[in-house]
Tab-separated table of C-alpha atoms and ligand atoms in Angstrom:
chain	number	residue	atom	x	y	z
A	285	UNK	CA	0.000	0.000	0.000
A	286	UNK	CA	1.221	3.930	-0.687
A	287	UNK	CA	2.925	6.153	2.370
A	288	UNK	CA	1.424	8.241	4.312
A	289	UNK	CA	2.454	11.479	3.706
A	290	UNK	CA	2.922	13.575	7.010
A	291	UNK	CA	4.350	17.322	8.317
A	292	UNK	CA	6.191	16.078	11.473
A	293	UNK	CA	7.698	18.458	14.279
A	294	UNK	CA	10.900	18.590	13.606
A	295	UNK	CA	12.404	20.371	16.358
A	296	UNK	CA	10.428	23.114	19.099
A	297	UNK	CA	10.947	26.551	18.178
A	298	UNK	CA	12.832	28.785	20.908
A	299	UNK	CA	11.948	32.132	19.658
A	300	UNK	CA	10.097	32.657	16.396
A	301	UNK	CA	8.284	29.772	14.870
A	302	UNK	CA	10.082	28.759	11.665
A	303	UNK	CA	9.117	26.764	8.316
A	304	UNK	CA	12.335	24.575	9.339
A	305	UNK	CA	10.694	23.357	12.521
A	306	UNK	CA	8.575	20.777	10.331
A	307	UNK	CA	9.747	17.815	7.908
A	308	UNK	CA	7.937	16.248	5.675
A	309	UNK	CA	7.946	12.225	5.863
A	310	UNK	CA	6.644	9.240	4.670
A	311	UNK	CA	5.060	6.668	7.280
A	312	UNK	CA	4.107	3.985	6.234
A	313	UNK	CA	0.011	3.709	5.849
A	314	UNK	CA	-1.846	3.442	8.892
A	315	UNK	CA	-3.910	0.236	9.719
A	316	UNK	CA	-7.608	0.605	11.957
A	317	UNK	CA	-7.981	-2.094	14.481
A	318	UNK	CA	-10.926	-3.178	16.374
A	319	UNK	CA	-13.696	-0.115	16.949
A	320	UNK	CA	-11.152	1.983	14.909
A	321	UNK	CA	-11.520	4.282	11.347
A	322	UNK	CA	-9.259	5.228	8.663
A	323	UNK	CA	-9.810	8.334	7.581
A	324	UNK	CA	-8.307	10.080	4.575
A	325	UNK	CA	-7.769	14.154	5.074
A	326	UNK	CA	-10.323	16.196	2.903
A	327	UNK	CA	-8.170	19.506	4.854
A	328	UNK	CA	-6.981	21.008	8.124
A	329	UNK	CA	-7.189	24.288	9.801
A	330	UNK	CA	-4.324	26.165	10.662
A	331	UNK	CA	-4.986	28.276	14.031
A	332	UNK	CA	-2.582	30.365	16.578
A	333	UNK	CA	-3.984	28.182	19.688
A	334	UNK	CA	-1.654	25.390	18.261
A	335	UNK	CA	1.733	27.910	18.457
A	336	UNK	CA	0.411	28.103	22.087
A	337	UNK	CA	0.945	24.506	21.797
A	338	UNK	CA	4.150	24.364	21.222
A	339	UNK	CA	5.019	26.914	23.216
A	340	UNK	CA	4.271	24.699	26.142
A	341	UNK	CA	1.470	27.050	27.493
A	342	UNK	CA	-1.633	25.272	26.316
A	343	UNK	CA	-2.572	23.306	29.607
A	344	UNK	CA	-5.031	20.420	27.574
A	345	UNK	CA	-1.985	20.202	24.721
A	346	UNK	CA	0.548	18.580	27.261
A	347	UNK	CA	4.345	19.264	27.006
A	348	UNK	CA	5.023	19.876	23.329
A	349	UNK	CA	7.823	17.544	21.603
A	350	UNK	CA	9.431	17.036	18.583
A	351	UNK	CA	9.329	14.032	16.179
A	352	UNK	CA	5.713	13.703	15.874
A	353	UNK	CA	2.788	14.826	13.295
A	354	UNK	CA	1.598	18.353	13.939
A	355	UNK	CA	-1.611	18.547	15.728
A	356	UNK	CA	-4.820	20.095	13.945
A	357	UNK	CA	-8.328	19.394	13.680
A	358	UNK	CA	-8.906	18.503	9.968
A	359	UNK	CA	-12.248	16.822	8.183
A	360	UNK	CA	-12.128	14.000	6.184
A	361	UNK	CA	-13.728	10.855	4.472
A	362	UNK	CA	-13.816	7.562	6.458
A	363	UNK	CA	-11.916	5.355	3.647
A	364	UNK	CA	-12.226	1.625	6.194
A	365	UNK	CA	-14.001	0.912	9.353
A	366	UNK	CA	-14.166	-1.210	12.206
A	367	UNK	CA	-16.226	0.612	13.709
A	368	UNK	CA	-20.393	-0.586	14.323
A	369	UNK	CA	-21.750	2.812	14.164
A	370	UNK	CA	-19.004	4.811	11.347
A	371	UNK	CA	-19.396	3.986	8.007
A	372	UNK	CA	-17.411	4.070	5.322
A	373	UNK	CA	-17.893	7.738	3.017
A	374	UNK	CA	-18.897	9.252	6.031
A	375	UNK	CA	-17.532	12.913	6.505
A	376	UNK	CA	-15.649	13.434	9.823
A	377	UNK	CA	-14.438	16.032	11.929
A	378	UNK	CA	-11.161	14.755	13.682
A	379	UNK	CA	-7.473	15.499	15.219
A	380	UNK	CA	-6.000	14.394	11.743
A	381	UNK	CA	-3.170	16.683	12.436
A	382	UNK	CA	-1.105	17.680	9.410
A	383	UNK	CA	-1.247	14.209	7.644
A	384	UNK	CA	-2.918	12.735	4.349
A	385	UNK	CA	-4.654	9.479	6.364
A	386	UNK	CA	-4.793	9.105	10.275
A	387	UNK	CA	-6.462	5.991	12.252
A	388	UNK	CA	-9.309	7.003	15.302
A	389	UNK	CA	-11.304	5.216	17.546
A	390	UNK	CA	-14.643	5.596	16.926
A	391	UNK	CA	-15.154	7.837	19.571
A	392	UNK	CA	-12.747	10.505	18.655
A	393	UNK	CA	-14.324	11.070	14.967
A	394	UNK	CA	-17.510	13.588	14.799
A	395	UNK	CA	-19.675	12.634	11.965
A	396	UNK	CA	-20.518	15.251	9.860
A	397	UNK	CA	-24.404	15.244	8.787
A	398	UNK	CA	-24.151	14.884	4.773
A	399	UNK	CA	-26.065	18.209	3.823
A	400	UNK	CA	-23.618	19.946	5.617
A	401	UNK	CA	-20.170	21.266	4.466
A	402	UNK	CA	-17.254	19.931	5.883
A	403	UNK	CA	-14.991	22.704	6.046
A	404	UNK	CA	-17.277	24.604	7.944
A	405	UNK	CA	-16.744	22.204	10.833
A	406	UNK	CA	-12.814	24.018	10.622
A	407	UNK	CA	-14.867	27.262	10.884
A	408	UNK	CA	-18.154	28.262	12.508
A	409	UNK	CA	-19.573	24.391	13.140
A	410	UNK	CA	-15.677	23.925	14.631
A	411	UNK	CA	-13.857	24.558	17.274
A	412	UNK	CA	-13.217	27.910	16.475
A	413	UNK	CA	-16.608	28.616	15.945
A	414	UNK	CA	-18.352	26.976	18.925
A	415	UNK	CA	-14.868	29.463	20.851
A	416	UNK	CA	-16.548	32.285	19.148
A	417	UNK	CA	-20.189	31.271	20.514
A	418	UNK	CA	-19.758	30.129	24.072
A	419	UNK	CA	-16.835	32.814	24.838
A	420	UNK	CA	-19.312	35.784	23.581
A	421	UNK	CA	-22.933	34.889	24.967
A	422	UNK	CA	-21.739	32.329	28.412
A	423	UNK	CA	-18.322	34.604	29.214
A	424	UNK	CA	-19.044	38.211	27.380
A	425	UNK	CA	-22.784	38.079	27.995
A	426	UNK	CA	-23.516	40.950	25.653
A	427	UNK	CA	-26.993	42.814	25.966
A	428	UNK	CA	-28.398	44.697	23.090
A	429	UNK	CA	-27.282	47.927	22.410
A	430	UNK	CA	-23.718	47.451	24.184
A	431	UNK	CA	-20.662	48.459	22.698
A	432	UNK	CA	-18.575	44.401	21.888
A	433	UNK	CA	-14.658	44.795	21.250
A	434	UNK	CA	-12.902	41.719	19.442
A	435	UNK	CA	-9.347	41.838	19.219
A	436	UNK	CA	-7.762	39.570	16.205
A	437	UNK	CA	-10.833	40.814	14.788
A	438	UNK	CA	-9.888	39.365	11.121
A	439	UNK	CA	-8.897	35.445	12.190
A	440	UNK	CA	-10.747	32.963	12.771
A	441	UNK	CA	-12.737	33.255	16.010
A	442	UNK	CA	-12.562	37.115	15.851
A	443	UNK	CA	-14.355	37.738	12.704
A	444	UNK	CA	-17.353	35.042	14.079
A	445	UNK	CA	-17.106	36.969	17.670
A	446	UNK	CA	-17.942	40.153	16.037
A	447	UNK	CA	-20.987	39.196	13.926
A	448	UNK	CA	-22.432	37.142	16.602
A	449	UNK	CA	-22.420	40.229	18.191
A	450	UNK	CA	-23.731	41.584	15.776
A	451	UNK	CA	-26.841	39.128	15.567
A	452	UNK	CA	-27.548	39.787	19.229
A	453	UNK	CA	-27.750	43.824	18.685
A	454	UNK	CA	-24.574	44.866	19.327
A	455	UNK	CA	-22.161	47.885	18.375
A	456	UNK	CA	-19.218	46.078	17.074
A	457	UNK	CA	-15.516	46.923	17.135
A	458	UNK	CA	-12.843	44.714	15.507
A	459	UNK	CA	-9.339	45.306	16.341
A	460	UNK	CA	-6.921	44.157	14.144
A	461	UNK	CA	-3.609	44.350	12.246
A	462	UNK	CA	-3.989	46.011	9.081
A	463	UNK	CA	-6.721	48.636	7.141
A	464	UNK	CA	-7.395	45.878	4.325
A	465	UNK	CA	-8.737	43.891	7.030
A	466	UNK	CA	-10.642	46.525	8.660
A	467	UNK	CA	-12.298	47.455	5.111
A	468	UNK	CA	-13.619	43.475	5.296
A	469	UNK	CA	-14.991	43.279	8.505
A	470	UNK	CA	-16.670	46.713	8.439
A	471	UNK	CA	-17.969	46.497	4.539
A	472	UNK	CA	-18.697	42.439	3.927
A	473	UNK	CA	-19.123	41.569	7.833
A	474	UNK	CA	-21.293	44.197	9.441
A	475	UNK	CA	-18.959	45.277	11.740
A	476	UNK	CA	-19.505	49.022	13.057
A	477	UNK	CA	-15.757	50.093	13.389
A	478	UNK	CA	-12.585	48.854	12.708
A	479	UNK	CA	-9.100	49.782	14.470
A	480	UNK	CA	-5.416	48.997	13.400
A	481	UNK	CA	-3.528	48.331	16.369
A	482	UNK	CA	-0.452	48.737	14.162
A	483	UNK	CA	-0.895	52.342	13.651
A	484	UNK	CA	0.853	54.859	16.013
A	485	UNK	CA	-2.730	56.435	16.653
A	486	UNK	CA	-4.203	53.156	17.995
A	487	UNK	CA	-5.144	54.147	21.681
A	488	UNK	CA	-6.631	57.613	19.978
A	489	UNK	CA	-8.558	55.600	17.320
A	490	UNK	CA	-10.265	53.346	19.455
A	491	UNK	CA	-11.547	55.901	21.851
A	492	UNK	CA	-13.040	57.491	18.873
A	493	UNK	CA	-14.057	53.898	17.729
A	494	UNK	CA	-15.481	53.470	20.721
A	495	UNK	CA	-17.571	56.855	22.125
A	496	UNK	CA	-19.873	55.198	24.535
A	497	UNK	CA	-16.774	52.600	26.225
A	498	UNK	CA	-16.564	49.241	26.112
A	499	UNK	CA	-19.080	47.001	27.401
A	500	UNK	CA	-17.741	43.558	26.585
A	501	UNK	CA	-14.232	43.032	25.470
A	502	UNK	CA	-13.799	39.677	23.465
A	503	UNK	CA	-9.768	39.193	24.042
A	504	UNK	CA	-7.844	37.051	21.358
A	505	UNK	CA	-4.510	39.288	22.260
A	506	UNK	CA	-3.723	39.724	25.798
A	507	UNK	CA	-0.662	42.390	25.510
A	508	UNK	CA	-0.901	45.329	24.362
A	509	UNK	CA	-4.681	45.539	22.490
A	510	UNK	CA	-5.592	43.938	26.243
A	511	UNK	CA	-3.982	47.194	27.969
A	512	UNK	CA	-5.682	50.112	26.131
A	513	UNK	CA	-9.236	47.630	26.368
A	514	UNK	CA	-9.052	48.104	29.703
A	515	UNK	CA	-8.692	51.952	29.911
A	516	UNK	CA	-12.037	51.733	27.214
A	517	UNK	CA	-13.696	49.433	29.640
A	518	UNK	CA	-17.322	51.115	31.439
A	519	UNK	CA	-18.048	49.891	34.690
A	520	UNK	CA	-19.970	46.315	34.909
A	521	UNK	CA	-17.892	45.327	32.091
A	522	UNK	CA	-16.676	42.103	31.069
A	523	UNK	CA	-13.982	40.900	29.717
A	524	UNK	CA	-13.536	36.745	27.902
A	525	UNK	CA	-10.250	35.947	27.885
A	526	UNK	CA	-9.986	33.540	24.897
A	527	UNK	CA	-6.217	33.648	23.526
A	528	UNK	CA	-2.922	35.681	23.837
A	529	UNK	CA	-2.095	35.661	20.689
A	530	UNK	CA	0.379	38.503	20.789
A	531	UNK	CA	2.371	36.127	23.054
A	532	UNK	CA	2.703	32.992	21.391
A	533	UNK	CA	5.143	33.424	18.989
A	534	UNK	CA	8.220	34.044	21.397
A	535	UNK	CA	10.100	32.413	24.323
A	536	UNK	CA	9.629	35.562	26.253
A	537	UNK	CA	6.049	36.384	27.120
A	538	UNK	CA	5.563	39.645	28.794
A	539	UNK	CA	3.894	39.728	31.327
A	540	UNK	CA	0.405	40.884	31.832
A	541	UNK	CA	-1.055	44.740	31.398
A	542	UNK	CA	-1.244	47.161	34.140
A	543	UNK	CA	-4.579	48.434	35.586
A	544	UNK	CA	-4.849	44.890	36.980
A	545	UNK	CA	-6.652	44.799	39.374
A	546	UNK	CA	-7.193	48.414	40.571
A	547	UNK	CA	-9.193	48.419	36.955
A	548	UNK	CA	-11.258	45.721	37.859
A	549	UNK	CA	-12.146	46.420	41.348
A	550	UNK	CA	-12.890	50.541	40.474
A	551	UNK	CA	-14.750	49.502	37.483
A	552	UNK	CA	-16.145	46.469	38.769
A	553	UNK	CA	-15.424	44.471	35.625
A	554	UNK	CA	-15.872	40.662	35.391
A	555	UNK	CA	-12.220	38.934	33.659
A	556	UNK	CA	-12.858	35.248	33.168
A	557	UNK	CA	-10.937	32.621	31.310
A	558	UNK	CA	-12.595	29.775	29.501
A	559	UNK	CA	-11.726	26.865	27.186
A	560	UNK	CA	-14.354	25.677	24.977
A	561	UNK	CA	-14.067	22.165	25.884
A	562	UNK	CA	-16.030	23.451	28.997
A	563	UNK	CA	-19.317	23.524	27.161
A	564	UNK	CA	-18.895	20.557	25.266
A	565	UNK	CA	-22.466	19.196	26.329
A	566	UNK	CA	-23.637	22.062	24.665
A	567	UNK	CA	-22.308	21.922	21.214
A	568	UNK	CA	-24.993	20.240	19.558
A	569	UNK	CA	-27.257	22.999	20.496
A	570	UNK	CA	-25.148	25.871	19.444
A	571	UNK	CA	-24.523	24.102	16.471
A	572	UNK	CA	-27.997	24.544	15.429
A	573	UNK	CA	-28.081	28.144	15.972
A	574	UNK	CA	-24.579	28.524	14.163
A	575	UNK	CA	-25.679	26.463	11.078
A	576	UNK	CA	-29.223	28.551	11.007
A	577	UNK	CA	-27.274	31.706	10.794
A	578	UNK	CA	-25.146	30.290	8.046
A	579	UNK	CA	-28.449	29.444	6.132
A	580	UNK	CA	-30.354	32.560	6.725
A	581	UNK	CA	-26.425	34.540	5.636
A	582	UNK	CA	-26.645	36.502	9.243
A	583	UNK	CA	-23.162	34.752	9.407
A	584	UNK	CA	-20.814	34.463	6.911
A	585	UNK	CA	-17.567	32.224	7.182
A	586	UNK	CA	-14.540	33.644	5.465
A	587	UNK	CA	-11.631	30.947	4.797
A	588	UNK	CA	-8.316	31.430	3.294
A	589	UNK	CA	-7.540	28.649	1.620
A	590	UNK	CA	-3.878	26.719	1.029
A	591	UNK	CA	-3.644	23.821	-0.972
A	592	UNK	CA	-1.080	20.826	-0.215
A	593	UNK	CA	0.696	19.254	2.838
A	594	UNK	CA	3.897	21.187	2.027
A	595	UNK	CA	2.422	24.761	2.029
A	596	UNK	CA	1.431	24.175	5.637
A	597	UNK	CA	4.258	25.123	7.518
A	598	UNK	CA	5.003	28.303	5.851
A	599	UNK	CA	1.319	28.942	5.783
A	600	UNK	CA	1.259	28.558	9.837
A	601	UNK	CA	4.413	30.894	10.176
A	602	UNK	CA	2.224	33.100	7.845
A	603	UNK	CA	-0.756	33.252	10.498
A	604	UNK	CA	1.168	34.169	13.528
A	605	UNK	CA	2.850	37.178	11.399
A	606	UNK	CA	-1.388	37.902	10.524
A	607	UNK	CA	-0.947	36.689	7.205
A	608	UNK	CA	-4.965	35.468	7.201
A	609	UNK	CA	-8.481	36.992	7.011
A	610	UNK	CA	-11.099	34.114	8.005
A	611	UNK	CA	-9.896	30.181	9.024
A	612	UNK	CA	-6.721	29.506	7.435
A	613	UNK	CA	-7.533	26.091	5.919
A	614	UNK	CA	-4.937	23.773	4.057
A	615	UNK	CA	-6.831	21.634	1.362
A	616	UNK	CA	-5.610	18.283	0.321
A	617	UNK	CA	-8.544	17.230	-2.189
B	295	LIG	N1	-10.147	29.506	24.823
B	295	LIG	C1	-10.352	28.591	23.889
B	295	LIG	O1	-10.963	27.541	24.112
B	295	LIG	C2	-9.827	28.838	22.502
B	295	LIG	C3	-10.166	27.983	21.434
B	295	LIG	C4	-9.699	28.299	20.156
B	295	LIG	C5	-8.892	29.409	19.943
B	295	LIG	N2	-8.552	30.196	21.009
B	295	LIG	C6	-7.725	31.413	20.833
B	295	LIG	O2	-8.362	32.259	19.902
B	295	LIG	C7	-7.395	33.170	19.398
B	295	LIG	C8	-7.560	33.291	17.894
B	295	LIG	O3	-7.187	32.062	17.300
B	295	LIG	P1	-7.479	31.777	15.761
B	295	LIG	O4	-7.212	30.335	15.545
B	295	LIG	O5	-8.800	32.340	15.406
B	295	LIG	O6	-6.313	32.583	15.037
B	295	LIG	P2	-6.481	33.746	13.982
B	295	LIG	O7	-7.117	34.892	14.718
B	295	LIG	O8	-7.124	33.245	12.751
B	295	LIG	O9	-4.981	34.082	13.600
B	295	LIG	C9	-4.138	34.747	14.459
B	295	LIG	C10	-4.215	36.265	14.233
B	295	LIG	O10	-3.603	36.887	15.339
B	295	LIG	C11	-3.190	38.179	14.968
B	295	LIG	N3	-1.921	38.471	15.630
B	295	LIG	C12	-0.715	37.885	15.458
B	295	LIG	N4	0.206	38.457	16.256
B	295	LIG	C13	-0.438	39.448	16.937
B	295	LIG	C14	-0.023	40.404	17.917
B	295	LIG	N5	1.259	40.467	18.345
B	295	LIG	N6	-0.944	41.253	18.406
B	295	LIG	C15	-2.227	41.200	17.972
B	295	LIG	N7	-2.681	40.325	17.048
B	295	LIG	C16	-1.782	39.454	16.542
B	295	LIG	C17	-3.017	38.165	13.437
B	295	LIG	O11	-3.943	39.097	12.872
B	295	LIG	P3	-3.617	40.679	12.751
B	295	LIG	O12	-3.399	40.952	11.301
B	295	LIG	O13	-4.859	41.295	13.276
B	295	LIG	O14	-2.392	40.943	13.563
B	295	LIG	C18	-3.418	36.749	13.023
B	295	LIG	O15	-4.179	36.716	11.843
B	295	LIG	C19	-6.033	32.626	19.827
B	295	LIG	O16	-5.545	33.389	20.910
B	295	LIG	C20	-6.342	31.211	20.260
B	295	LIG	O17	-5.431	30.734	21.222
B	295	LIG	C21	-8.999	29.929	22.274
């Protein structure tokens, strides 16, 4: 039988994340034992909680370590089964990680319903979607009419966060790295106002952006975009910390903003972590609403597309340097 093609870790980055921290390599082809699947890689999504990853600071990733396939959530084709309930053409959601077949137990692999799309389970019916939904309405809890700040406005969770806030009456501000993106969210997403956090203006420009404060800050960043959110934030104000982003990509995190917590206690704001493996019984549910928004076009799902195993490694040095607008998604079909 054929290899299995596969991006492997090749060493852990200290410092910047590199294209010459992955190999490709042939293995040979995996083989599914009892209550197992093969599954054949239709793509993969490329997203910045996996440079956490390998930064060591991702609690549910483990220690990272070289020498084995990069991790991802991909969607593919079930291609043999030993499993009762999987059948073979069904369309899964599963941690293929950056390979062209992988072998799951049965209860690792998501079916996909067949009038649905696959690659939106990278995107809004995904991971990063269901991040968007529960960090927003269970963290954020945004009422209509307040003012919702997302920072990475432009990736993948950000540019859900922001028209989900959008959908439940909300002013929406995207923060994010460049005007091209801004022009997206604000003309094809819905978006109110946009703000470049690279321009020397930035703290200026989002207090204009943002005349009544901030009522709910959606944080993808920590760092810098975290410290001037704070200064926007009114009181009762809450804050979902989702991602920090801004240090990933770097040996040296800084450490956190200042205003903590002589912010939090004058302005009485709520700051609350969350991973969205903590709502997990809920998915089903929010993946109705999602998918319903996707039908009616309240939500649109931008991806930016890569083809081929061997474009993904650039392509994920790419995203940390904001390189993406929508879920970066590497296509093997
Ligand atoms: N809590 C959870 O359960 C959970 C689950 C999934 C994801 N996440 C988090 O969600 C966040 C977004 O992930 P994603 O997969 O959707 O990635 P993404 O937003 O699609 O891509 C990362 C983006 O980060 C921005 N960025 C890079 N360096 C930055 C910096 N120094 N300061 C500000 N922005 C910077 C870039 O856009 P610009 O052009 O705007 O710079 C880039 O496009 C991450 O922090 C991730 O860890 C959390």
């Amino acid at each position: 039988m054929s290899d299995n093609q596969q991006v492997l870790i090749d060493s852990l980055p200290q410092g910047k994340l590199e294209a010459g921290h992955f190999r490709l390599h042939a293995a040979p082809m995996p083989i599914p034992g009892d209550g197992e699947v093969l599954v054949k890689t239709i793509a993969f999504a490329i997203t910045a909680g996996t440079r956490a990853g390998l930064q060591g600071s991702a609690s549910y990733a483990g220690a990272p370590k070289a020498g084995i396939v990069m991790n991802s959530t991909g969607v593919g084709e079930v291609v043999q089964s030993n499993a009762a309930d999987v059948a073979v053409g069904t369309h899964v959601m599963a941690p293929t990680g950056w390979q062209q077949f992988s072998v799951h137990k049965e209860k690792d692999v998501s079916a996909i319903p067949a009038e649905h799309d696959p690659i939106h389970y990278l995107g809004p019916l995904g991971v990063n979607g269901l991040t968007a939904y529960f960090g927003l309405l269970e963290v954020g809890s945004p009422q209509p009419g307040e003012t919702l700040m997302v920072s990475a406005a432009a990736g993948s969770v950000g540019h859900l966060v922001g028209q989900i806030g959008r959908i439940k009456g909300n002013r929406v501000v995207g923060v994010c790295g460049s005007d091209a993106k801004g022009a997206v969210l604000v003309t094809e997403l819905g978006f109110d106002a946009a703000v470049n956090y690279k321009d020397d203006g930035f703290r200026q420009s989002l207090k204009e952006a943002t005349p009544d404060g901030v009522d709910v800050y959606f944080d993808n960043t920590g760092g810098a975009i975290l410290g001037a959110a704070l200064f926007r934030m009114n009181v009762g104000g809450r804050i979902a910390c989702c991602g920090v982003v801004s240090q990933y990509d770097t040996d040296r995190p800084e450490p956190g903003p200042k205003g903590i917590p002589g912010l939090l206690i004058n302005k009485r704001i709520n700051m609350r972590g969350f991973l969205v493996f903590d709502y997990a019984s809920q998915y089903d549910a929010a993946r109705q609403e999602l998918h319903g928004w996707l039908q009616s076009g309240e939500l649109k799902c931008l991806t930016d597309d890569v083809r081929g195993l061997e474009a993904a490694p650039d392509a994920f040095v790419d995203l940390l340097g904001g390189g993406n607008i929508g879920t970066r998604v590497v296509r093997l079909d």
